[in-house]
C-alpha positions in Angstrom: 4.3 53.7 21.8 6.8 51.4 24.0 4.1 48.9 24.9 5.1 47.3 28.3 7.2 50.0 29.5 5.8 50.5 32.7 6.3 54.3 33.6 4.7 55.9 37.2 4.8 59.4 37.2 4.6 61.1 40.6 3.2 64.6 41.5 -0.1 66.1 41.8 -2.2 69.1 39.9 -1.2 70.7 36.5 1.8 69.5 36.8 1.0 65.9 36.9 -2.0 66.3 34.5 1.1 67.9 31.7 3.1 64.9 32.9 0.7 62.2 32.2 -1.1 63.8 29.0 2.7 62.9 27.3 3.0 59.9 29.0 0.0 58.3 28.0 1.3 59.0 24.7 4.6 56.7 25.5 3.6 53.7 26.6 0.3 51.5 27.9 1.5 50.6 31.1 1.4 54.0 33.2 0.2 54.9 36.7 0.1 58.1 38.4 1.1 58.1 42.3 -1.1 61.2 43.4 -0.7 63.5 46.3 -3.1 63.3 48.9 -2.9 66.7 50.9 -4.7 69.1 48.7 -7.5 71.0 51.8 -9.0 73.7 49.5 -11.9 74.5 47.2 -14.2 71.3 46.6 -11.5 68.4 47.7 -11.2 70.1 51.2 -14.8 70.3 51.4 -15.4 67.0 50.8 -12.3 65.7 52.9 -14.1 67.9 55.8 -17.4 66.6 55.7 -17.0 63.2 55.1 -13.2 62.5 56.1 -12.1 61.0 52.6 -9.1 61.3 51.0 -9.2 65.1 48.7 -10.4 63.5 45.2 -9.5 66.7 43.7 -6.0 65.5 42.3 -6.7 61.9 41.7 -9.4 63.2 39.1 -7.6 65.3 37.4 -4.7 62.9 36.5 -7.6 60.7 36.1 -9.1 63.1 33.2 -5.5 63.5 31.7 -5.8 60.0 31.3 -8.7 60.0 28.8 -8.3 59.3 25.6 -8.2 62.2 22.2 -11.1 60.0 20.9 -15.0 61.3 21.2 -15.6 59.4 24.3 -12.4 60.4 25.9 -12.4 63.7 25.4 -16.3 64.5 26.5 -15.6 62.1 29.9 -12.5 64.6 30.6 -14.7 67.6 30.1 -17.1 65.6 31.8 -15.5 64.8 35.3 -13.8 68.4 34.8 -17.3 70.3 35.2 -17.2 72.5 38.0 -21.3 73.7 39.5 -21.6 77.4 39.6 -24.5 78.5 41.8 -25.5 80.2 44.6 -26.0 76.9 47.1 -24.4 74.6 48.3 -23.1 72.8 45.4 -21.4 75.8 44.1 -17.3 74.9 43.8 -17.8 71.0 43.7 -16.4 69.0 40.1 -18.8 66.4 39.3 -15.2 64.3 39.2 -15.1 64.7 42.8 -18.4 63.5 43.3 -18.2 60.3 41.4 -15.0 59.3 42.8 -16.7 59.8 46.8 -19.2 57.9 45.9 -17.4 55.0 44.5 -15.4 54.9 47.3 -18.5 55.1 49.7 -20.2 52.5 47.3 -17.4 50.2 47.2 -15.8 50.9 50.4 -11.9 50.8 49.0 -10.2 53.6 47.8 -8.2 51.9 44.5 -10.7 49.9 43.5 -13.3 52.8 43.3 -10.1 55.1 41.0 -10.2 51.7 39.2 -13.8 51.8 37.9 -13.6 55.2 37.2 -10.8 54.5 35.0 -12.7 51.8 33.2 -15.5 54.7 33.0 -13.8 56.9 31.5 -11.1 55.0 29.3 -7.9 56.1 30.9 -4.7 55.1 29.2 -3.1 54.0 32.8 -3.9 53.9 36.8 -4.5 56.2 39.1 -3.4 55.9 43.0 -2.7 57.8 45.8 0.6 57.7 47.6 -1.0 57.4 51.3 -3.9 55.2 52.1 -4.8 58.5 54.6 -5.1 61.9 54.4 -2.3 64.0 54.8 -1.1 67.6 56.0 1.8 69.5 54.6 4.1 71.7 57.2 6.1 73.9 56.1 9.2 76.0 56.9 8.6 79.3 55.9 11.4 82.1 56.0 10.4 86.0 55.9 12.3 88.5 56.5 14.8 86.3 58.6 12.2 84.6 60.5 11.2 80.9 60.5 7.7 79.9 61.0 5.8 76.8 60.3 2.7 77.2 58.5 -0.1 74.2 57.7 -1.8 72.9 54.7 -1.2 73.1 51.3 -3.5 76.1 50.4 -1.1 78.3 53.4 2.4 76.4 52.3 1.4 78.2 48.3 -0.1 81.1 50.0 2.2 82.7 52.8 4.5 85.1 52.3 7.9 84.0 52.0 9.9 81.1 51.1 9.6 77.8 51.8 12.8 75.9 53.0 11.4 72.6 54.0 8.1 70.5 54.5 7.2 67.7 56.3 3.7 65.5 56.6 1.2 65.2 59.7 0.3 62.7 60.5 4.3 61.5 60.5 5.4 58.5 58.9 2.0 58.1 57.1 1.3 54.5 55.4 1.7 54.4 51.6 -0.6 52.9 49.2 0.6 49.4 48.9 -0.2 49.1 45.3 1.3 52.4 44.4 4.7 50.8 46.3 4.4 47.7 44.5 3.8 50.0 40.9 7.3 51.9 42.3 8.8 48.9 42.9 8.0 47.0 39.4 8.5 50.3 37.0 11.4 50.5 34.4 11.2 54.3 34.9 9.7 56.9 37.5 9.0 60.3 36.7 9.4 63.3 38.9 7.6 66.6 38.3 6.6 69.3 36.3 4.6 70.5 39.2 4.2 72.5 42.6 7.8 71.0 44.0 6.9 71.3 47.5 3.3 70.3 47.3 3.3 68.3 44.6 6.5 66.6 44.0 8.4 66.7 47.2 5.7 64.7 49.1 6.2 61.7 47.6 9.7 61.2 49.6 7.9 62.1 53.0 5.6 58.8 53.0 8.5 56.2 54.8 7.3 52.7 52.3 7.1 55.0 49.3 10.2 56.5 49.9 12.2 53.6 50.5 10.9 52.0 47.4 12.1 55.5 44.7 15.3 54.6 46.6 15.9 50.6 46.2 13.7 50.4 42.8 15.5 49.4 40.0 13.7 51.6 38.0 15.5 54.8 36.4 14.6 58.3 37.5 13.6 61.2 35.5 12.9 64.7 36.5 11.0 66.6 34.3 11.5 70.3 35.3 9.1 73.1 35.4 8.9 76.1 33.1 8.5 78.7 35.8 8.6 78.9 39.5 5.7 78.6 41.0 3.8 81.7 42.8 3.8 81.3 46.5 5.8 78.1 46.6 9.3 78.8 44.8 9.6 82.5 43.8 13.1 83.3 42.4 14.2 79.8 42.6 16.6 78.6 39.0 16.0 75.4 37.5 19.0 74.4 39.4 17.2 75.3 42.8 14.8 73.0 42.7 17.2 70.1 41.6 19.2 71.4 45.0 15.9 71.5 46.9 15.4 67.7 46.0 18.5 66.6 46.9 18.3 68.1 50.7 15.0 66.2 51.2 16.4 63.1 49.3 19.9 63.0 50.2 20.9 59.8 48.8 18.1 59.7 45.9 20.0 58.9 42.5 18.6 60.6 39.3 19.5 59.0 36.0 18.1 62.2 33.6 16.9 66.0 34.0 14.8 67.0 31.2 14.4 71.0 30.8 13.4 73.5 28.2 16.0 75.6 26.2 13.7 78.6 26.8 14.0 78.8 30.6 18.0 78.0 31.1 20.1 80.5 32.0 23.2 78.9 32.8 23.2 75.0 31.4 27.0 75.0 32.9 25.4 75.4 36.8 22.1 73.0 36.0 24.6 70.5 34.3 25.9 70.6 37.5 23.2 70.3 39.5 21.9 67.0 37.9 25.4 65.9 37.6 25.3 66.2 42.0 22.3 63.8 41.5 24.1 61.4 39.4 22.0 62.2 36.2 22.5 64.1 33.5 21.1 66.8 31.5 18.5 66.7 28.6 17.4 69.8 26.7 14.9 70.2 24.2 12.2 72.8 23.1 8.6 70.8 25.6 7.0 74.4 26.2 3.7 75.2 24.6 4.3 77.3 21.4 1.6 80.1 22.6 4.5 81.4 25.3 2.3 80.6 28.4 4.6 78.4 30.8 2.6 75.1 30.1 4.2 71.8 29.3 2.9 70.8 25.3 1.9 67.3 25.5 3.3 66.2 22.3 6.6 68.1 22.5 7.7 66.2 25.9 5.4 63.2 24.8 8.4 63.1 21.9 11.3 63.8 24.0 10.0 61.2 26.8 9.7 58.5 24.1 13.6 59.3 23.0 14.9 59.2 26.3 13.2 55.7 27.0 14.5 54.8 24.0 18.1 55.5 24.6 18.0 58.0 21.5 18.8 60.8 23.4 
């Protein structure tokens, strides 16, 4: 454990929740910076009806948080619970729930994800990178044509490929303290996750975006193990480090970690971080069952020797 390292790991999802199950692991000073522009399933409904930020994210990185004690594990299963029934609750986490009504009860956004935290015994902080809710647009090319598509459930579910996003509203506010956590980190952490839901968000809000350029903090981008349905079909590891670079043109990466099982040519990814200014870490951070999940302790170990300067 590297007490006071202070780590913020960007993204959203599974990806995140892989992401911040190692890092909790590395050091007691973490936060999460969470995307806010999930409008499906139980956070859209919520983010309808009542015109809060989608919770659906900030819980789970929120249950990746808990601890591998008793009371850790039963509050992650806990605010994990999903209602099946035939009315109206049917869909709905009971995460999502608490969170809305801290935020009603409390009437701020970070200080409601704060006692939730304290709830539940999360090993770190949990924010959201804009203070509003947000709207991805996408570029989508098919069969040589361009369209724009809306939302993040049609940006992973249209045909084609994705070439760009944007947010709506534009030039959204950022989370001040999520800025400030940017600002004061020794390292941020990029990804695994959805890259152009998830990850590629982050650099869309202007304040957030300026500060994972002028922070003194190094970057790390942890790669995914497989493209992502929808979203980045046929794209190499090197892709998505490409992809990054033509939304954050002058963003400076210090190290790409990726697993030996998923490279094909380490020459063309060296690269490819090299273009970012990093350079290239591999190591064995896939789940031994085969499935294309992150194992927690695996990059949790890896993490910890990059931080260290070991590898």
């Amino acid at each position: 454990m590297n007490e006071g390292l202070k780590i913020v790991a960007l993204g959203g999802g599974h990806g995140l929740y892989a992401s911040l199950s190692a890092l909790r692991r590395v050091t007691s000073e973490l936060t999460a910076v969470v995307t806010v522009a999930d409008d499906g399933g139980s956070s859209g409904r919520l983010r309808r009806e009542l015109g809060v930020l989608p919770p659906g994210d900030l819980r789970m990185a929120l249950a990746a948080l808990c601890g591998d004690d008793e009371w850790g594990r039963t509050w992650s299963e806990v605010v994990q619970h999903r209602f099946r029934s035939d009315g109206d609750l049917h869909g709905h986490t009971i995460g999502n729930l608490l969170i809305v009504a801290l935020w009603e009860r409390l009437g701020d956004t970070v200080s409601g994800l704060d006692w939730l935290g304290r709830l539940l015994g999360a090993h770190g902080r949990v924010l959201p990178m804009s203070s509003v809710p947000l709207d991805i647009a996408a570029e989508v090319e098919l069969d040589g044509e361009v369209s724009t598509v809306r939302g993040q459930v049609a940006c992973a579910l249209t045909p084609g490929r994705v070439r760009a996003i944007s947010l709506l509203p534009e030039d959204p506010p950022a989370c001040p303290e999520a800025v400030q956590a940017v600002l004061d980190a020794d390292w941020v952490v990029f990804g695994p996750g959805s890259w152009f839901t998830s990850v590629l968000p982050h650099l869309k809000v202007p304040e957030l975006a300026e500060a994972l350029h002028t922070t003194h903090a190094r970057r790390l981008v942890a790669l995914n193990l497989a493209p992502q349905p929808g979203e980045t079909d046929g794209f190499s590891p090197q892709k998505h480090l490409e992809v990054l670079r033509q939304h954050a043109p002058s963003l400076e990466i210090d190290v790409v970690v990726a697993d030996t099982g998923v490279i094909e040519d380490r020459d063309e990814l060296e690269k490819a971080a090299a273009d970012l200014g990093g350079r290239l870490v591999l190591a064995s951070v896939a789940d031994a069952d085969g499935s294309p999940r992150h194992d927690a302790q695996r990059l949790a170990s890896v993490l910890d020797e990059i931080f260290r300067e070991k590898r």
